[in-house]
Amino acid sequence: MPPTIVPRIVSRPLLRVNNTPLASQISKSTLDRRRPISTYGYTQAKSLVYPKYGEPKDVLDLHTHSLSPPHSTLLTLRTLSTPINPADINQIQGVYPSLPPFTTTLGTPQPTAIPGNEGCFEVLSTGSGCKTGIQKGDWVVAKFTGLGTWRTHLQVPEEKVARVEKEGLNPKQVGSVSVNPVTAWRMLKDFVTLDAESGDWFVQNGANSGVGRAAIQLGKLWGWKSIAVVRGRPGKEGEDLKRELQELGATKVVSEEEVLSREFTSQVKEWTHGGREKVRLGLNCVGGKAAISMAKCLSPGAHLVTYGAMSKQPLAIPAGMLIFKNLVFDGFWVSKWGDGNPEEKRRTVEELLGLMREGRFADVPTVEVPWGWETGREELVQAVQGTLEGYRKGKGMFVFGDT
């Protein structure tokens, strides 16, 4: 087994005044005006880090450090885009099953962790021992979770990333393909075999999420009918969302309130021509009563796959669903699946990127958070914290400019 290679890093600790990050007090400090590349070949970088678990606004700092030229099998990467996923926030809060390590690798005064698990990166330089064929200018994505992507630059062994063909794609597409679209693809493919000719259906809650939108589109491409469940929205907002998801490919769009009503199962029976067409798969990211109400419309022998629990409420499964309908309740965690199946993950990513190139898979709506060399801590942290507040127009995504 080859020895672990640790990047050589020359660090400049984050300047503080009165125990407050200087970057949060002075928007264009001397520190921010440094050239990203020094005359000695060192790449200057900035990273969001946290020394303890807590709310993003309370624990995130912006740390500046330098990366030496890569040696051996190391790659120096520049981040082009990286999303702000719910799992990233949960890791910062310390409530996610897998957590990044706290280290002083970046030269911070105390051990810190780096948030972020996916992104699109450009190769700036390669070590002399690299053998995978990755070259300067290539785009790459993380093979495994825990890379720590909320930073302008990073240095990693080449086996940690996979090259993607960038022609016909933009950084936002590549940077957000590895979690939500892959989750939707695997759940639709791995638990039951849906048959378009038989008129099979699937139902999902959280249908306006990144996973939900991906599942709607893939289902349409593969000829499957779908019921999209979303949180109720008043007036025109609700009608606009319903129309948007139908245009993406959802067969029916309903609110959670409708699913909780007594009439919902009868409505589904009507849509499926008296149950002759089967609802064979359910995708659940909400949990609680809403998920169980959704499960009532599943056909005997169907699977309900849980991949999230936004309501933070448990699934109280009635015995009848198990005894009389023989429903199967599964769980799916894309992080664990991907780390255990890196080659299958790579193939799934390539398939999805191919659909994007062909214009057959639409981007998820995003709220861009510009990150340049001059961007301060407060702007970045506010964007992260803002993802926790109410309805959003799209997924938050750091998009990097002149870094």
XYZ file of C-alpha atoms in Angstrom:
403
model
C 0.000 0.000 0.000
C 1.617 3.318 -1.054
C 2.366 5.809 1.709
C -0.067 8.653 2.268
C 1.090 11.866 0.655
C 0.444 15.015 2.632
C 0.469 18.307 0.687
C 3.208 20.730 1.656
C 1.457 23.832 2.815
C 2.863 27.156 3.904
C 0.193 28.866 5.945
C -0.564 32.401 6.944
C -3.011 32.260 9.878
C -6.166 34.356 9.699
C -5.508 37.813 11.114
C -7.697 38.796 14.035
C -8.466 42.027 15.857
C -10.193 41.738 19.218
C -10.635 38.026 18.496
C -12.692 38.836 15.364
C -11.569 37.793 11.871
C -9.977 40.793 10.192
C -11.671 39.866 6.915
C -15.026 40.556 8.527
C -13.923 44.080 9.554
C -11.995 45.263 6.500
C -13.455 44.353 3.121
C -10.277 45.108 1.120
C -7.403 44.454 3.468
C -3.791 44.105 2.527
C -4.293 40.380 2.937
C -7.031 40.331 0.262
C -4.890 42.274 -2.236
C -2.134 39.640 -2.352
C -1.535 38.055 -5.719
C -2.993 34.497 -5.893
C 0.306 33.260 -7.424
C 3.543 34.341 -5.770
C 6.889 34.781 -7.512
C 8.061 31.533 -5.884
C 5.328 29.439 -7.507
C 3.155 29.152 -4.424
C -0.598 29.314 -4.981
C -2.447 31.462 -2.479
C -5.811 30.113 -1.394
C -8.742 30.915 0.852
C -10.946 28.403 2.617
C -14.006 28.472 4.802
C -13.192 26.501 7.942
C -14.770 25.803 11.321
C -13.026 24.887 14.613
C -16.125 23.438 16.294
C -19.688 22.407 15.522
C -22.450 24.995 15.535
C -24.521 27.285 13.358
C -22.607 28.489 10.272
C -22.846 32.148 11.291
C -21.215 31.348 14.621
C -18.389 29.002 13.652
C -17.291 29.653 10.053
C -14.100 31.621 9.391
C -12.277 32.546 6.188
C -8.685 31.343 6.319
C -5.864 32.320 3.944
C -2.920 30.025 3.232
C -0.474 29.046 0.477
C -0.001 25.837 -1.496
C 3.456 24.811 -2.668
C 3.978 23.479 -6.202
C 2.593 19.900 -6.392
C 4.967 16.959 -6.099
C 4.605 13.224 -6.667
C 0.947 12.407 -7.515
C -0.523 15.664 -6.180
C -2.729 18.003 -8.188
C -3.254 21.693 -7.507
C -6.863 22.569 -8.289
C -8.813 25.809 -8.636
C -12.449 25.594 -7.622
C -14.914 26.739 -10.280
C -18.193 25.986 -8.485
C -19.367 24.198 -5.357
C -22.953 23.900 -4.060
C -24.287 24.498 -0.574
C -26.087 21.233 0.176
C -28.184 20.481 3.289
C -25.700 17.747 4.234
C -22.903 20.341 4.251
C -24.846 22.439 6.753
C -25.576 19.373 8.893
C -21.865 18.555 8.997
C -21.079 22.061 10.244
C -23.773 21.618 12.890
C -22.263 18.249 13.857
C -25.497 16.302 13.281
C -24.567 14.366 10.128
C -23.499 10.678 10.287
C -20.156 11.358 8.561
C -18.062 14.328 9.645
C -14.827 15.749 8.214
C -11.750 15.593 10.442
C -10.421 18.542 12.410
C -6.766 19.099 11.448
C -4.132 21.814 11.248
C -3.260 20.870 7.660
C -4.045 24.396 6.470
C -1.923 25.929 9.215
C -4.813 27.237 11.301
C -3.989 28.112 14.929
C -6.286 25.313 16.104
C -7.643 22.193 14.364
C -10.377 23.042 11.864
C -12.567 21.211 9.359
C -13.320 22.263 5.771
C -16.980 22.036 4.657
C -18.254 20.974 1.246
C -18.464 17.619 -0.525
C -18.849 18.257 -4.262
C -17.738 20.745 -6.852
C -16.115 21.388 -10.211
C -12.376 22.002 -10.266
C -9.831 23.076 -12.869
C -6.372 21.505 -12.759
C -3.717 24.218 -12.405
C -0.654 21.974 -12.125
C 0.318 18.340 -11.655
C 3.067 16.536 -9.761
C 5.795 14.698 -11.659
C 4.493 11.307 -10.513
C 0.928 11.627 -11.844
C -0.059 8.628 -13.988
C -3.830 8.946 -14.620
C -3.460 11.236 -17.616
C -5.036 14.229 -15.886
C -3.474 17.380 -17.307
C -3.369 21.104 -16.675
C -6.653 22.682 -17.768
C -8.749 19.559 -17.262
C -11.927 19.650 -15.172
C -12.304 17.123 -12.372
C -14.847 16.139 -9.719
C -14.394 14.401 -6.374
C -14.447 10.606 -6.415
C -15.288 10.433 -2.714
C -17.084 12.568 -0.143
C -15.260 14.653 2.435
C -12.950 16.490 0.030
C -13.656 19.863 1.636
C -14.731 21.930 -1.358
C -15.613 25.341 0.075
C -12.272 26.873 -0.847
C -10.694 28.692 -3.771
C -7.889 26.184 -4.289
C -6.891 22.775 -2.964
C -4.199 20.170 -3.402
C -5.112 16.484 -3.489
C -3.690 13.143 -4.663
C -4.846 12.385 -8.205
C -6.710 9.244 -7.103
C -9.141 11.425 -5.140
C -10.655 12.977 -8.275
C -11.989 11.930 -11.678
C -11.607 13.793 -14.945
C -14.761 14.872 -16.801
C -15.078 15.914 -20.432
C -15.912 19.593 -20.130
C -17.036 20.217 -23.717
C -20.644 21.380 -23.837
C -20.914 21.841 -20.066
C -20.646 24.688 -17.576
C -19.099 24.581 -14.089
C -22.468 24.752 -12.315
C -23.672 21.613 -14.076
C -20.496 19.688 -13.332
C -20.232 21.015 -9.795
C -23.681 19.817 -8.747
C -23.983 16.476 -10.566
C -22.469 14.150 -7.960
C -25.070 14.288 -5.173
C -28.663 15.115 -6.137
C -28.862 13.793 -9.724
C -26.899 10.665 -8.767
C -29.237 10.102 -5.794
C -32.287 10.299 -8.058
C -30.760 8.016 -10.696
C -29.771 5.273 -8.238
C -33.075 5.284 -6.332
C -35.064 5.010 -9.552
C -32.878 2.174 -10.829
C -31.728 0.127 -7.838
C -34.834 -0.864 -5.853
C -37.525 -1.854 -8.351
C -37.669 -2.278 -12.109
C -40.306 0.094 -13.425
C -41.912 -0.802 -16.740
C -43.060 1.962 -19.071
C -45.152 -0.406 -21.201
C -47.146 -1.466 -18.137
C -47.771 2.159 -17.189
C -45.782 2.032 -13.921
C -45.774 5.064 -11.624
C -43.581 6.424 -8.851
C -44.499 9.008 -6.220
C -42.172 11.346 -4.362
C -42.317 14.112 -1.791
C -39.896 17.028 -1.737
C -40.397 17.087 -5.504
C -39.162 20.681 -5.814
C -35.749 19.721 -4.392
C -32.678 18.970 -6.466
C -33.285 15.233 -6.135
C -36.986 15.656 -6.877
C -36.440 17.666 -10.037
C -33.825 15.174 -11.225
C -36.192 12.242 -10.587
C -39.014 13.949 -12.503
C -36.809 14.450 -15.544
C -35.291 10.965 -15.489
C -38.715 9.396 -15.039
C -40.004 11.239 -18.097
C -36.950 10.216 -20.154
C -37.480 6.580 -19.205
C -41.224 6.650 -19.852
C -42.488 6.403 -16.287
C -45.411 8.332 -14.811
C -44.916 10.266 -11.598
C -46.768 12.041 -8.790
C -44.837 15.022 -7.433
C -45.680 16.110 -3.878
C -44.647 19.612 -2.762
C -45.279 21.846 0.208
C -48.357 23.987 -0.304
C -47.791 27.531 -1.523
C -50.457 30.233 -1.723
C -52.032 31.558 -4.905
C -49.958 32.229 -7.983
C -46.751 30.923 -6.407
C -48.289 27.496 -5.982
C -49.767 27.463 -9.482
C -46.455 28.539 -11.014
C -44.580 25.763 -9.233
C -47.153 23.169 -10.273
C -46.879 24.252 -13.901
C -43.059 24.281 -13.725
C -42.845 20.704 -12.428
C -45.389 19.500 -14.974
C -43.285 21.065 -17.725
C -40.273 19.198 -16.342
C -42.188 15.949 -16.756
C -44.283 15.263 -13.653
C -47.569 13.566 -14.565
C -49.404 14.948 -11.510
C -48.404 17.598 -8.953
C -50.128 17.765 -5.557
C -49.547 19.475 -2.223
C -48.747 17.765 1.070
C -52.152 18.882 2.314
C -53.817 16.977 -0.519
C -51.805 13.860 0.280
C -52.922 14.018 3.919
C -56.590 14.163 2.903
C -58.841 11.090 2.893
C -59.584 11.559 -0.803
C -56.000 11.154 -1.980
C -55.947 7.364 -2.363
C -59.184 7.504 -4.330
C -57.683 10.186 -6.564
C -54.617 8.035 -7.242
C -56.838 5.056 -8.030
C -58.613 7.166 -10.627
C -55.309 8.319 -12.175
C -54.073 4.718 -12.390
C -57.259 3.465 -14.075
C -58.647 1.673 -11.064
C -55.243 0.495 -9.925
C -54.487 -1.418 -13.121
C -51.360 0.728 -13.441
C -49.126 0.215 -10.426
C -47.471 2.776 -8.162
C -44.418 0.635 -7.501
C -41.954 3.091 -5.975
C -42.024 5.957 -3.481
C -39.177 8.380 -2.751
C -39.273 10.013 0.675
C -37.161 12.890 1.980
C -39.707 14.292 4.450
C -40.690 11.549 6.896
C -43.442 11.641 9.508
C -47.168 11.505 8.762
C -46.726 13.007 5.293
C -44.551 10.083 4.205
C -46.936 7.464 5.613
C -49.884 9.154 3.915
C -47.961 9.046 0.653
C -47.184 5.352 1.213
C -50.922 4.581 1.362
C -51.146 5.067 -2.390
C -48.404 2.521 -3.130
C -49.394 -0.741 -4.793
C -48.854 -4.071 -2.975
C -45.195 -5.084 -2.961
C -43.963 -1.563 -3.719
C -40.859 0.015 -2.168
C -40.682 3.274 -0.205
C -37.098 4.543 -0.279
C -36.171 7.110 2.377
C -33.183 9.361 1.669
C -33.936 12.296 3.969
C -35.996 13.410 6.954
C -36.695 17.110 6.609
C -39.609 17.014 9.051
C -37.346 15.353 11.653
C -40.285 13.080 12.447
C -40.021 9.255 12.519
C -41.886 6.883 10.231
C -44.646 5.209 12.269
C -45.449 2.342 9.901
C -48.905 0.768 10.318
C -48.698 -3.009 10.564
C -51.195 -3.376 7.724
C -48.727 -1.889 5.265
C -46.324 -4.694 6.105
C -48.773 -7.574 6.561
C -51.436 -6.972 3.934
C -49.664 -4.839 1.332
C -46.168 -6.301 1.812
C -44.591 -2.886 1.341
C -40.805 -2.731 1.552
C -39.178 0.192 3.370
C -35.623 0.936 2.232
C -33.035 3.609 2.930
C -30.512 5.206 0.594
C -27.468 7.330 1.456
C -25.616 8.460 -1.649
C -22.410 9.234 0.270
C -22.042 5.671 1.499
C -23.125 4.228 -1.839
C -20.676 6.398 -3.791
C -17.706 5.718 -1.517
C -18.402 1.989 -1.813
C -19.020 2.028 -5.577
C -16.656 4.634 -7.074
C -16.654 3.155 -10.578
C -20.446 2.876 -10.712
C -20.661 6.441 -9.423
C -18.293 7.568 -12.183
C -20.423 5.857 -14.828
C -23.601 7.404 -13.433
C -22.008 10.865 -13.455
C -20.890 10.389 -17.055
C -24.393 9.305 -18.093
C -25.923 12.358 -16.452
C -23.382 14.751 -17.959
C -24.122 13.214 -21.343
C -27.808 14.047 -20.925
C -26.874 17.610 -19.968
C -24.723 18.019 -23.080
C -27.636 16.850 -25.217
C -29.981 19.339 -23.550
C -32.180 16.530 -22.196
C -31.606 17.285 -18.517
C -32.321 20.782 -17.206
C -30.232 22.512 -14.553
C -31.662 22.843 -11.071
C -32.442 26.507 -10.253
C -29.534 28.035 -8.366
C -28.819 31.146 -6.345
C -25.268 32.095 -7.268
C -22.924 33.286 -4.540
C -19.963 35.010 -6.241
C -16.599 34.238 -4.619
C -13.600 36.243 -5.791
C -10.282 37.008 -4.158
C -11.744 40.161 -2.638
C -14.871 38.460 -1.242
C -15.054 38.753 2.536
C -16.133 36.348 5.250
C -19.443 38.044 5.953
C -20.727 37.699 2.386
C -19.907 33.986 2.277
C -21.213 33.126 5.724
C -24.417 35.085 5.188
C -25.077 33.059 2.038
C -24.571 29.786 3.912
C -26.762 30.816 6.828
C -29.423 32.052 4.423
C -30.005 28.538 3.099
C -31.638 27.709 6.437
C -34.276 30.414 6.163
C -37.643 29.599 4.550
C -38.368 29.046 0.876
C -35.515 29.540 -1.550
C -35.585 30.322 -5.254
C -32.872 27.757 -5.891
C -29.900 25.863 -4.525
C -27.126 28.050 -3.149
C -23.901 27.686 -5.096
C -20.501 29.323 -4.749
C -19.360 30.408 -8.199
C -15.708 31.424 -8.299
C -14.374 34.364 -10.255
C -10.914 35.885 -10.089
C -9.240 33.827 -7.375
